[in-house]
mmCIF file of C-alpha atoms in Angstrom:
data_model
loop_
_atom_site.group_PDB
_atom_site.id
_atom_site.type_symbol
_atom_site.label_atom_id
_atom_site.label_comp_id
_atom_site.label_asym_id
_atom_site.label_seq_id
_atom_site.Cartn_x
_atom_site.Cartn_y
_atom_site.Cartn_z
ATOM 1 C CA MET A 1 9.675 19.450 12.580
ATOM 2 C CA VAL A 2 12.873 18.853 10.599
ATOM 3 C CA SER A 3 14.460 21.730 8.734
ATOM 4 C CA LEU A 4 16.258 21.302 5.426
ATOM 5 C CA SER A 5 18.886 23.882 6.366
ATOM 6 C CA TYR A 6 22.348 22.392 6.706
ATOM 7 C CA PRO A 7 24.363 23.699 9.683
ATOM 8 C CA SER A 8 27.790 23.356 8.173
ATOM 9 C CA SER A 9 30.792 25.622 8.306
ATOM 10 C CA ASN A 10 31.872 24.114 5.022
ATOM 11 C CA ALA A 11 29.051 26.123 3.475
ATOM 12 C CA GLU A 12 29.063 26.172 -0.301
ATOM 13 C CA GLN A 13 29.021 22.535 -1.447
ATOM 14 C CA ASP A 14 26.797 21.423 1.396
ATOM 15 C CA GLN A 15 24.358 24.249 0.767
ATOM 16 C CA LYS A 16 24.187 23.423 -2.948
ATOM 17 C CA ALA A 17 23.136 19.885 -2.060
ATOM 18 C CA VAL A 18 20.499 21.184 0.350
ATOM 19 C CA VAL A 19 19.078 23.617 -2.210
ATOM 20 C CA TRP A 20 18.977 20.927 -4.921
ATOM 21 C CA LEU A 21 17.284 18.419 -2.600
ATOM 22 C CA GLU A 22 14.615 20.882 -1.471
ATOM 23 C CA ALA A 23 13.850 21.920 -5.068
ATOM 24 C CA PHE A 24 13.693 18.306 -6.214
ATOM 25 C CA LEU A 25 11.412 17.151 -3.396
ATOM 26 C CA THR A 26 9.115 20.121 -3.998
ATOM 27 C CA SER A 27 8.931 19.253 -7.705
ATOM 28 C CA ALA A 28 8.215 15.564 -6.959
ATOM 29 C CA LEU A 29 5.420 16.535 -4.573
ATOM 30 C CA ALA A 30 3.902 18.869 -7.195
ATOM 31 C CA ASP A 31 3.943 15.989 -9.701
ATOM 32 C CA ALA A 32 2.074 13.738 -7.224
ATOM 33 C CA ALA A 33 4.933 11.241 -7.028
ATOM 34 C CA SER A 34 4.364 8.370 -4.615
ATOM 35 C CA ASP A 35 7.991 7.198 -4.426
ATOM 36 C CA ILE A 36 11.411 8.724 -5.093
ATOM 37 C CA HIS A 37 14.491 6.617 -5.912
ATOM 38 C CA PHE A 38 18.078 7.814 -5.465
ATOM 39 C CA GLU A 39 20.299 5.204 -7.140
ATOM 40 C CA PRO A 40 24.101 5.581 -7.013
ATOM 41 C CA PHE A 41 26.165 4.355 -9.932
ATOM 42 C CA GLU A 42 29.867 4.792 -10.638
ATOM 43 C CA GLN A 43 29.560 8.096 -12.508
ATOM 44 C CA VAL A 44 26.066 9.316 -11.676
ATOM 45 C CA LEU A 45 23.331 9.467 -9.056
ATOM 46 C CA ARG A 46 20.263 8.367 -11.005
ATOM 47 C CA VAL A 47 17.019 9.879 -9.754
ATOM 48 C CA ARG A 48 13.601 8.439 -10.584
ATOM 49 C CA VAL A 49 10.078 9.172 -9.388
ATOM 50 C CA ARG A 50 7.013 6.938 -9.487
ATOM 51 C CA ILE A 51 3.935 8.712 -10.826
ATOM 52 C CA ASP A 52 0.671 6.807 -11.351
ATOM 53 C CA GLY A 53 2.562 3.575 -10.810
ATOM 54 C CA GLN A 54 5.165 4.288 -13.525
ATOM 55 C CA LEU A 55 8.822 5.091 -12.820
ATOM 56 C CA GLN A 56 10.095 8.191 -14.626
ATOM 57 C CA GLU A 57 13.700 9.349 -14.740
ATOM 58 C CA ARG A 58 14.558 12.905 -13.765
ATOM 59 C CA ALA A 59 17.636 15.041 -14.424
ATOM 60 C CA ALA A 60 20.526 13.832 -12.270
ATOM 61 C CA PRO A 61 22.318 16.186 -9.876
ATOM 62 C CA ASN A 62 25.989 17.031 -10.237
ATOM 63 C CA VAL A 63 27.876 13.830 -9.430
ATOM 64 C CA ALA A 64 30.015 15.780 -6.931
ATOM 65 C CA MET A 65 26.904 16.152 -4.751
ATOM 66 C CA LYS A 66 26.069 12.435 -4.752
ATOM 67 C CA ASP A 67 27.392 11.596 -1.285
ATOM 68 C CA ARG A 68 26.180 14.870 0.227
ATOM 69 C CA ILE A 69 22.616 14.274 -0.955
ATOM 70 C CA ILE A 70 22.546 10.712 0.400
ATOM 71 C CA SER A 71 24.050 11.822 3.717
ATOM 72 C CA ARG A 72 21.596 14.697 4.008
ATOM 73 C CA ILE A 73 18.623 12.382 3.572
ATOM 74 C CA LYS A 74 20.044 10.018 6.201
ATOM 75 C CA VAL A 75 20.512 12.882 8.661
ATOM 76 C CA LEU A 76 16.958 14.102 8.125
ATOM 77 C CA SER A 77 15.687 10.538 8.602
ATOM 78 C CA ARG A 78 17.657 10.066 11.827
ATOM 79 C CA MET A 79 19.705 7.224 10.380
ATOM 80 C CA ASP A 80 23.276 6.384 11.375
ATOM 81 C CA ILE A 81 25.339 8.184 8.717
ATOM 82 C CA SER A 82 28.465 6.244 9.726
ATOM 83 C CA GLU A 83 26.787 2.904 8.957
ATOM 84 C CA LYS A 84 27.136 2.167 5.246
ATOM 85 C CA ARG A 85 27.147 -1.645 5.267
ATOM 86 C CA LEU A 86 23.652 -2.494 6.531
ATOM 87 C CA PRO A 87 20.113 -1.581 5.442
ATOM 88 C CA GLN A 88 18.404 1.116 7.495
ATOM 89 C CA ASP A 89 14.869 2.455 7.770
ATOM 90 C CA GLY A 90 13.834 5.916 8.828
ATOM 91 C CA ARG A 91 11.146 8.519 8.671
ATOM 92 C CA LEU A 92 11.194 12.242 8.064
ATOM 93 C CA ARG A 93 8.789 15.158 8.159
ATOM 94 C CA LEU A 94 9.412 18.260 6.073
ATOM 95 C CA THR A 95 7.583 21.447 5.226
ATOM 96 C CA LEU A 96 7.858 22.138 1.502
ATOM 97 C CA GLN A 97 6.090 25.169 0.035
ATOM 98 C CA LYS A 98 3.967 25.387 3.211
ATOM 99 C CA VAL A 99 2.870 21.753 2.835
ATOM 100 C CA GLN A 100 3.757 19.299 5.589
ATOM 101 C CA VAL A 101 5.044 16.042 4.121
ATOM 102 C CA ASP A 102 5.744 12.730 5.863
ATOM 103 C CA MET A 103 8.074 10.275 4.162
ATOM 104 C CA ARG A 104 9.163 6.742 4.916
ATOM 105 C CA VAL A 105 12.826 6.213 4.051
ATOM 106 C CA SER A 106 14.657 3.016 3.158
ATOM 107 C CA CYS A 107 18.427 2.848 2.711
ATOM 108 C CA LEU A 108 20.172 -0.145 1.106
ATOM 109 C CA PRO A 109 23.912 -0.628 0.392
ATOM 110 C CA THR A 110 24.743 -1.295 -3.278
ATOM 111 C CA MET A 111 27.956 -1.771 -5.224
ATOM 112 C CA HIS A 112 28.404 1.969 -5.831
ATOM 113 C CA GLY A 113 26.973 3.389 -2.614
ATOM 114 C CA GLU A 114 23.714 3.561 -0.706
ATOM 115 C CA LYS A 115 20.426 3.526 -2.580
ATOM 116 C CA ILE A 116 17.634 5.467 -0.912
ATOM 117 C CA VAL A 117 13.907 5.222 -1.586
ATOM 118 C CA LEU A 118 11.470 7.757 -0.162
ATOM 119 C CA ARG A 119 7.767 6.881 0.160
ATOM 120 C CA ILE A 120 5.663 10.035 0.225
ATOM 121 C CA GLN A 121 2.946 9.399 2.775
ATOM 122 C CA ALA A 122 1.259 12.794 2.872
ATOM 123 C CA LEU A 123 -0.369 11.899 -0.445
ATOM 124 C CA LEU A 124 -1.616 8.581 0.932
ATOM 125 C CA SER A 125 -3.342 10.130 3.923
ATOM 126 C CA GLN A 126 -5.404 12.452 1.705
ATOM 127 C CA HIS A 127 -7.434 9.588 0.218
ATOM 128 C CA LEU A 128 -8.966 7.536 3.020
ATOM 129 C CA ASN A 129 -12.619 7.374 1.945
ATOM 130 C CA LEU A 130 -13.860 3.953 0.894
ATOM 131 C CA GLN A 131 -16.197 5.597 -1.620
ATOM 132 C CA ASP A 132 -13.184 6.949 -3.533
ATOM 133 C CA LEU A 133 -11.336 3.647 -3.962
ATOM 134 C CA GLY A 134 -13.208 2.319 -6.981
ATOM 135 C CA TYR A 135 -15.607 -0.233 -5.500
ATOM 136 C CA GLU A 136 -18.724 -1.086 -7.463
ATOM 137 C CA ALA A 137 -21.990 -0.409 -5.584
ATOM 138 C CA GLN A 138 -22.602 -4.013 -4.454
ATOM 139 C CA GLN A 139 -18.947 -4.477 -3.514
ATOM 140 C CA LEU A 140 -19.007 -1.370 -1.320
ATOM 141 C CA SER A 141 -22.236 -2.541 0.308
ATOM 142 C CA ASP A 142 -20.674 -5.935 1.099
ATOM 143 C CA LEU A 143 -17.586 -4.268 2.581
ATOM 144 C CA HIS A 144 -19.649 -1.879 4.721
ATOM 145 C CA HIS A 145 -21.720 -4.822 5.981
ATOM 146 C CA ALA A 146 -18.574 -6.739 6.987
ATOM 147 C CA LEU A 147 -17.086 -3.710 8.762
ATOM 148 C CA GLN A 148 -20.241 -3.380 10.843
ATOM 149 C CA GLN A 149 -19.917 -6.914 12.231
ATOM 150 C CA PRO A 150 -18.808 -7.307 15.868
ATOM 151 C CA ASN A 151 -16.249 -9.974 15.024
ATOM 152 C CA GLY A 152 -14.636 -11.779 12.115
ATOM 153 C CA LEU A 153 -11.608 -11.608 9.838
ATOM 154 C CA ILE A 154 -11.513 -9.242 6.836
ATOM 155 C CA LEU A 155 -8.641 -9.819 4.412
ATOM 156 C CA ILE A 156 -7.291 -7.457 1.737
ATOM 157 C CA THR A 157 -5.205 -9.332 -0.829
ATOM 158 C CA GLY A 158 -3.036 -8.474 -3.786
ATOM 159 C CA PRO A 159 0.610 -8.105 -4.822
ATOM 160 C CA THR A 160 2.952 -5.384 -3.599
ATOM 161 C CA GLY A 161 1.859 -1.993 -4.918
ATOM 162 C CA SER A 162 -1.809 -2.913 -5.352
ATOM 163 C CA GLY A 163 -3.116 -0.372 -2.831
ATOM 164 C CA LYS A 164 -3.769 -2.706 0.112
ATOM 165 C CA THR A 165 -2.424 -0.162 2.613
ATOM 166 C CA ILE A 166 -4.826 2.569 1.521
ATOM 167 C CA THR A 167 -7.762 0.151 1.694
ATOM 168 C CA LEU A 168 -6.825 -0.973 5.202
ATOM 169 C CA TYR A 169 -6.437 2.572 6.471
ATOM 170 C CA SER A 170 -9.664 3.630 4.780
ATOM 171 C CA CYS A 171 -11.448 0.832 6.652
ATOM 172 C CA LEU A 172 -9.916 2.063 9.913
ATOM 173 C CA HIS A 173 -10.909 5.643 9.082
ATOM 174 C CA TYR A 174 -14.482 4.427 8.472
ATOM 175 C CA LEU A 175 -14.554 2.635 11.843
ATOM 176 C CA ASN A 176 -12.709 5.239 13.896
ATOM 177 C CA SER A 177 -14.824 6.713 16.701
ATOM 178 C CA ALA A 178 -14.565 7.460 20.406
ATOM 179 C CA HIS A 179 -16.752 4.431 21.170
ATOM 180 C CA ILE A 180 -14.465 1.860 19.522
ATOM 181 C CA ASN A 181 -11.016 0.748 20.714
ATOM 182 C CA ILE A 182 -8.885 0.257 17.603
ATOM 183 C CA SER A 183 -5.292 -0.992 17.686
ATOM 184 C CA THR A 184 -2.879 -1.839 14.879
ATOM 185 C CA VAL A 185 0.257 -3.977 14.566
ATOM 186 C CA GLU A 186 2.383 -2.773 11.660
ATOM 187 C CA ASP A 187 5.810 -3.115 10.045
ATOM 188 C CA PRO A 188 6.159 -0.189 9.926
ATOM 189 C CA CYS A 189 3.307 2.244 10.555
ATOM 190 C CA GLU A 190 2.478 3.815 7.180
ATOM 191 C CA ILE A 191 0.004 6.564 8.093
ATOM 192 C CA VAL A 192 -0.594 8.105 11.507
ATOM 193 C CA LEU A 193 -4.308 8.090 12.358
ATOM 194 C CA PRO A 194 -5.382 10.153 15.403
ATOM 195 C CA GLY A 195 -7.452 8.146 17.873
ATOM 196 C CA ILE A 196 -5.957 4.780 16.901
ATOM 197 C CA ASN A 197 -3.286 2.923 18.909
ATOM 198 C CA GLN A 198 -0.565 2.046 16.382
ATOM 199 C CA ILE A 199 2.341 -0.253 17.209
ATOM 200 C CA ASN A 200 5.485 -0.855 15.154
ATOM 201 C CA ILE A 201 6.838 -4.389 15.479
ATOM 202 C CA ASN A 202 10.501 -4.854 16.378
ATOM 203 C CA ASP A 203 11.776 -8.294 15.421
ATOM 204 C CA LYS A 204 15.261 -7.582 16.807
ATOM 205 C CA ALA A 205 13.743 -7.005 20.237
ATOM 206 C CA GLY A 206 11.503 -10.060 19.914
ATOM 207 C CA LEU A 207 8.356 -8.038 19.282
ATOM 208 C CA GLY A 208 6.830 -9.764 16.256
ATOM 209 C CA PHE A 209 3.314 -9.766 14.836
ATOM 210 C CA ALA A 210 2.107 -12.777 16.848
ATOM 211 C CA GLN A 211 3.587 -11.610 20.176
ATOM 212 C CA THR A 212 2.195 -8.087 19.783
ATOM 213 C CA LEU A 213 -1.207 -9.380 18.704
ATOM 214 C CA ARG A 214 -1.426 -11.584 21.807
ATOM 215 C CA ALA A 215 -0.569 -8.598 24.000
ATOM 216 C CA LEU A 216 -3.167 -6.424 22.241
ATOM 217 C CA LEU A 217 -5.906 -8.951 22.935
ATOM 218 C CA ARG A 218 -5.392 -8.239 26.647
ATOM 219 C CA GLN A 219 -5.980 -4.510 25.991
ATOM 220 C CA ASP A 220 -9.761 -4.780 25.489
ATOM 221 C CA PRO A 221 -9.733 -4.085 21.713
ATOM 222 C CA ASP A 222 -12.816 -3.949 19.527
ATOM 223 C CA VAL A 223 -10.938 -3.759 16.227
ATOM 224 C CA VAL A 224 -7.412 -5.003 15.500
ATOM 225 C CA MET A 225 -5.485 -4.395 12.295
ATOM 226 C CA VAL A 226 -2.529 -6.673 11.560
ATOM 227 C CA GLY A 227 -0.368 -5.253 8.778
ATOM 228 C CA GLU A 228 0.231 -8.658 7.186
ATOM 229 C CA ILE A 229 -0.356 -12.324 7.980
ATOM 230 C CA ARG A 230 3.074 -13.746 7.211
ATOM 231 C CA ASP A 231 3.302 -16.997 9.142
ATOM 232 C CA SER A 232 1.276 -19.763 10.736
ATOM 233 C CA GLU A 233 1.559 -18.309 14.263
ATOM 234 C CA THR A 234 0.129 -14.931 13.236
ATOM 235 C CA ALA A 235 -2.589 -16.638 11.171
ATOM 236 C CA ASP A 236 -3.595 -18.767 14.158
ATOM 237 C CA VAL A 237 -3.747 -15.853 16.622
ATOM 238 C CA ALA A 238 -5.646 -13.639 14.136
ATOM 239 C CA SER A 239 -8.148 -16.432 13.435
ATOM 240 C CA LYS A 240 -8.766 -17.082 17.120
ATOM 241 C CA ALA A 241 -9.155 -13.358 17.811
ATOM 242 C CA ALA A 242 -11.746 -13.135 15.023
ATOM 243 C CA GLN A 243 -13.698 -15.979 16.607
ATOM 244 C CA THR A 244 -13.661 -14.519 20.120
ATOM 245 C CA GLY A 245 -15.366 -11.175 19.717
ATOM 246 C CA HIS A 246 -12.876 -9.060 17.766
ATOM 247 C CA LEU A 247 -13.030 -7.582 14.278
ATOM 248 C CA VAL A 248 -9.638 -8.278 12.688
ATOM 249 C CA LEU A 249 -8.361 -6.670 9.481
ATOM 250 C CA SER A 250 -5.238 -7.849 7.693
ATOM 251 C CA THR A 251 -3.563 -8.488 4.324
ATOM 252 C CA LEU A 252 -2.271 -11.467 2.371
ATOM 253 C CA HIS A 253 -0.275 -11.717 -0.834
ATOM 254 C CA THR A 254 -2.523 -13.717 -3.178
ATOM 255 C CA ASN A 255 -3.668 -13.220 -6.763
ATOM 256 C CA ASP A 256 -7.419 -13.260 -6.124
ATOM 257 C CA ALA A 257 -9.965 -13.616 -3.340
ATOM 258 C CA PRO A 258 -10.527 -17.427 -3.450
ATOM 259 C CA SER A 259 -6.739 -17.958 -3.323
ATOM 260 C CA ALA A 260 -6.680 -16.306 0.105
ATOM 261 C CA LEU A 261 -8.619 -19.255 1.521
ATOM 262 C CA THR A 262 -6.032 -21.627 0.059
ATOM 263 C CA ARG A 263 -3.210 -19.528 1.484
ATOM 264 C CA LEU A 264 -4.684 -19.626 4.992
ATOM 265 C CA ASN A 265 -4.948 -23.395 4.664
ATOM 266 C CA GLN A 266 -1.270 -23.545 3.643
ATOM 267 C CA LEU A 267 -0.413 -21.498 6.736
ATOM 268 C CA GLY A 268 -1.893 -24.267 8.861
ATOM 269 C CA LEU A 269 -5.457 -23.131 9.559
ATOM 270 C CA ALA A 270 -8.017 -25.915 9.522
ATOM 271 C CA ASP A 271 -10.865 -25.557 7.030
ATOM 272 C CA PHE A 272 -13.481 -25.171 9.783
ATOM 273 C CA ASN A 273 -11.412 -22.401 11.435
ATOM 274 C CA ILE A 274 -11.200 -20.515 8.140
ATOM 275 C CA ALA A 275 -14.948 -20.896 7.599
ATOM 276 C CA SER A 276 -15.806 -19.661 11.090
ATOM 277 C CA SER A 277 -13.381 -16.699 11.177
ATOM 278 C CA VAL A 278 -13.232 -15.150 7.688
ATOM 279 C CA ILE A 279 -16.200 -12.912 6.852
ATOM 280 C CA LEU A 280 -14.955 -11.137 3.704
ATOM 281 C CA ILE A 281 -11.998 -11.129 1.309
ATOM 282 C CA CYS A 282 -11.182 -8.275 -1.055
ATOM 283 C CA ALA A 283 -8.623 -8.750 -3.828
ATOM 284 C CA GLN A 284 -7.491 -5.672 -5.693
ATOM 285 C CA ARG A 285 -5.242 -4.049 -8.280
ATOM 286 C CA LEU A 286 -4.482 -0.460 -9.220
ATOM 287 C CA VAL A 287 -4.945 0.703 -12.821
ATOM 288 C CA ARG A 288 -4.211 4.091 -14.337
ATOM 289 C CA GLN A 289 -7.157 6.369 -15.017
ATOM 290 C CA LEU A 290 -7.688 7.915 -18.432
ATOM 291 C CA CYS A 291 -7.194 11.657 -18.530
ATOM 292 C CA PRO A 292 -10.697 13.209 -18.634
ATOM 293 C CA LEU A 293 -9.447 16.066 -20.823
ATOM 294 C CA CYS A 294 -8.048 14.062 -23.712
ATOM 295 C CA LYS A 295 -9.449 10.504 -23.616
ATOM 296 C CA LEU A 296 -11.019 9.472 -26.906
ATOM 297 C CA ALA A 297 -14.075 7.252 -27.333
ATOM 298 C CA ILE A 298 -13.663 4.572 -30.003
ATOM 299 C CA PRO A 299 -16.671 4.737 -32.376
ATOM 300 C CA GLY A 300 -18.962 1.726 -32.221
ATOM 301 C CA GLU A 301 -17.267 0.269 -29.142
ATOM 302 C CA GLN A 302 -17.761 0.673 -25.409
ATOM 303 C CA ARG A 303 -14.162 1.638 -24.854
ATOM 304 C CA TYR A 304 -11.809 4.606 -24.780
ATOM 305 C CA LYS A 305 -8.177 5.097 -25.602
ATOM 306 C CA ALA A 306 -5.415 7.208 -24.107
ATOM 307 C CA VAL A 307 -4.268 10.193 -26.172
ATOM 308 C CA GLY A 308 -2.067 12.509 -24.134
ATOM 309 C CA CYS A 309 -2.098 16.234 -23.387
ATOM 310 C CA PRO A 310 -0.114 18.757 -21.293
ATOM 311 C CA ALA A 311 -2.302 17.986 -18.256
ATOM 312 C CA CYS A 312 -1.516 14.242 -18.066
ATOM 313 C CA ASN A 313 1.113 11.537 -18.472
ATOM 314 C CA ASN A 314 0.690 9.924 -21.895
ATOM 315 C CA GLY A 315 -3.088 9.970 -21.621
ATOM 316 C CA TYR A 316 -3.373 8.890 -17.986
ATOM 317 C CA LYS A 317 -3.768 10.836 -14.760
ATOM 318 C CA GLY A 318 -4.150 9.200 -11.354
ATOM 319 C CA ARG A 319 -5.003 5.610 -10.467
ATOM 320 C CA VAL A 320 -8.090 3.772 -9.291
ATOM 321 C CA GLY A 321 -8.676 0.367 -7.738
ATOM 322 C CA ILE A 322 -10.411 -2.600 -9.291
ATOM 323 C CA HIS A 323 -11.720 -5.139 -6.803
ATOM 324 C CA GLN A 324 -13.019 -8.651 -6.307
ATOM 325 C CA VAL A 325 -15.086 -8.731 -3.112
ATOM 326 C CA LEU A 326 -15.952 -12.167 -1.745
ATOM 327 C CA PRO A 327 -18.277 -12.373 1.298
ATOM 328 C CA MET A 328 -18.151 -15.612 3.259
ATOM 329 C CA THR A 329 -21.723 -16.771 2.648
ATOM 330 C CA PRO A 330 -23.294 -19.821 4.330
ATOM 331 C CA SER A 331 -22.941 -21.808 1.084
ATOM 332 C CA LEU A 332 -19.245 -20.902 0.859
ATOM 333 C CA GLN A 333 -18.770 -21.863 4.515
ATOM 334 C CA SER A 334 -20.363 -25.210 3.722
ATOM 335 C CA GLN A 335 -17.943 -25.684 0.828
ATOM 336 C CA MET A 336 -15.017 -24.943 3.163
ATOM 337 C CA VAL A 337 -16.145 -27.290 5.934
ATOM 338 C CA SER A 338 -16.653 -30.151 3.488
ATOM 339 C CA GLY A 339 -13.007 -29.895 2.416
ATOM 340 C CA LEU A 340 -10.996 -27.290 0.525
ATOM 341 C CA ASP A 341 -10.876 -28.068 -3.173
ATOM 342 C CA VAL A 342 -9.475 -25.122 -5.115
ATOM 343 C CA LEU A 343 -11.175 -25.869 -8.445
ATOM 344 C CA ARG A 344 -14.550 -26.550 -6.847
ATOM 345 C CA LEU A 345 -14.204 -23.445 -4.696
ATOM 346 C CA SER A 346 -13.361 -21.201 -7.667
ATOM 347 C CA ALA A 347 -16.285 -22.608 -9.651
ATOM 348 C CA HIS A 348 -18.634 -21.975 -6.729
ATOM 349 C CA VAL A 349 -17.449 -18.355 -6.437
ATOM 350 C CA LYS A 350 -17.933 -17.808 -10.159
ATOM 351 C CA GLU A 351 -21.438 -19.279 -10.088
ATOM 352 C CA SER A 352 -22.392 -17.050 -7.143
ATOM 353 C CA GLY A 353 -21.998 -13.950 -9.317
ATOM 354 C CA VAL A 354 -18.900 -12.481 -7.639
ATOM 355 C CA LEU A 355 -17.056 -10.260 -10.119
ATOM 356 C CA THR A 356 -13.536 -11.290 -11.045
ATOM 357 C CA LEU A 357 -10.850 -8.612 -11.080
ATOM 358 C CA ARG A 358 -10.954 -8.530 -14.865
ATOM 359 C CA GLN A 359 -14.742 -8.202 -14.982
ATOM 360 C CA ALA A 360 -14.589 -5.332 -12.475
ATOM 361 C CA GLY A 361 -11.898 -3.679 -14.557
ATOM 362 C CA LEU A 362 -13.833 -4.007 -17.793
ATOM 363 C CA ILE A 363 -16.815 -2.265 -16.172
ATOM 364 C CA LYS A 364 -14.556 0.717 -15.541
ATOM 365 C CA ALA A 365 -13.113 0.516 -19.042
ATOM 366 C CA ALA A 366 -16.611 0.618 -20.546
ATOM 367 C CA ALA A 367 -17.365 3.691 -18.428
ATOM 368 C CA GLY A 368 -14.260 5.467 -19.713
ATOM 369 C CA ILE A 369 -12.499 5.462 -16.346
ATOM 370 C CA THR A 370 -9.582 3.361 -17.569
ATOM 371 C CA SER A 371 -8.540 1.614 -20.767
ATOM 372 C CA HIS A 372 -8.863 -2.011 -21.810
ATOM 373 C CA GLU A 373 -5.072 -2.142 -22.124
ATOM 374 C CA GLU A 374 -4.666 -1.229 -18.446
ATOM 375 C CA VAL A 375 -7.180 -3.866 -17.347
ATOM 376 C CA TRP A 376 -5.611 -6.623 -19.430
ATOM 377 C CA ALA A 377 -2.138 -5.735 -18.153
ATOM 378 C CA ALA A 378 -3.217 -5.801 -14.488
ATOM 379 C CA THR A 379 -5.446 -8.899 -14.432
ATOM 380 C CA SER A 380 -5.600 -12.500 -15.552
ATOM 381 C CA GLU A 381 -8.401 -15.030 -15.884
#
């Protein structure tokens, strides 16, 4: 456990920085911030927090403490404080107001000093139930069915910040038991899950996704999670693992579920390999939830609008996922084997009744969970 106390004989200025940092981190945690940005400029250290997906600026500390605050975070994160020219990654664990908090730390040199971003992971680990992620009933049923299969490839897709990590870990939490050997390959490990073998890749040492995945397949795994399929080698190994008795979970960066099939094809997988390995694709976005205390129903319409009250942020409080869940059905497999045509594939998915991201979002908007404005901003047709 790391302590915030600063063992310095040069007491006063160092201690002021420590006190400010502890108070600020405690406040950010109370506000349910997911990320904290410390951004050095010539005359100020700008501080911003991300709450419900929106960055909000906070009061800056005394500029005289700028370097002390950055150095303190680096010390707590076990970074090299003498290295100011290269990016660094670290991790820290603090106890703030009797709450244990894990944070992932990223340090990046800028023109006016080192920018640091903290990712608060204690908040992530509190929400690992699939039922709480916003799936519609049929979507959740399809996902549960795929997770119960002995082998196959399940893909979670979406842009950065769309909640893919939480979905992956929630799937692992659902599967985790003493009777199943689960291993992960990550860059880096986001949440520590007891009972699961988690491996951080190390590209500098030659330990990449593909190499680690090959090694894991000799460890008698039942379930393997690959943090991201980035290249053709990883795609090939993951596909082969899914076809040889392993359940493989991973992510891709695509706009919707059908696009994931195209992306795998671009990474070099043959159409028949995609059809025989992929069992389900889930695309997702995060939208802000309307505050239940102040949301206002619009008369004559199945929609609500944000108002704003002391308990929320401009009418919103918290976020929820909207999803497009695409099972690999026999008819879709047939479409893949006969040759990948993006337009024909998208039309087939639409005709099969699979909800688009926008349709899933509008269901939540009609139920008063989110607003139409949020859905339109997060999705496209």
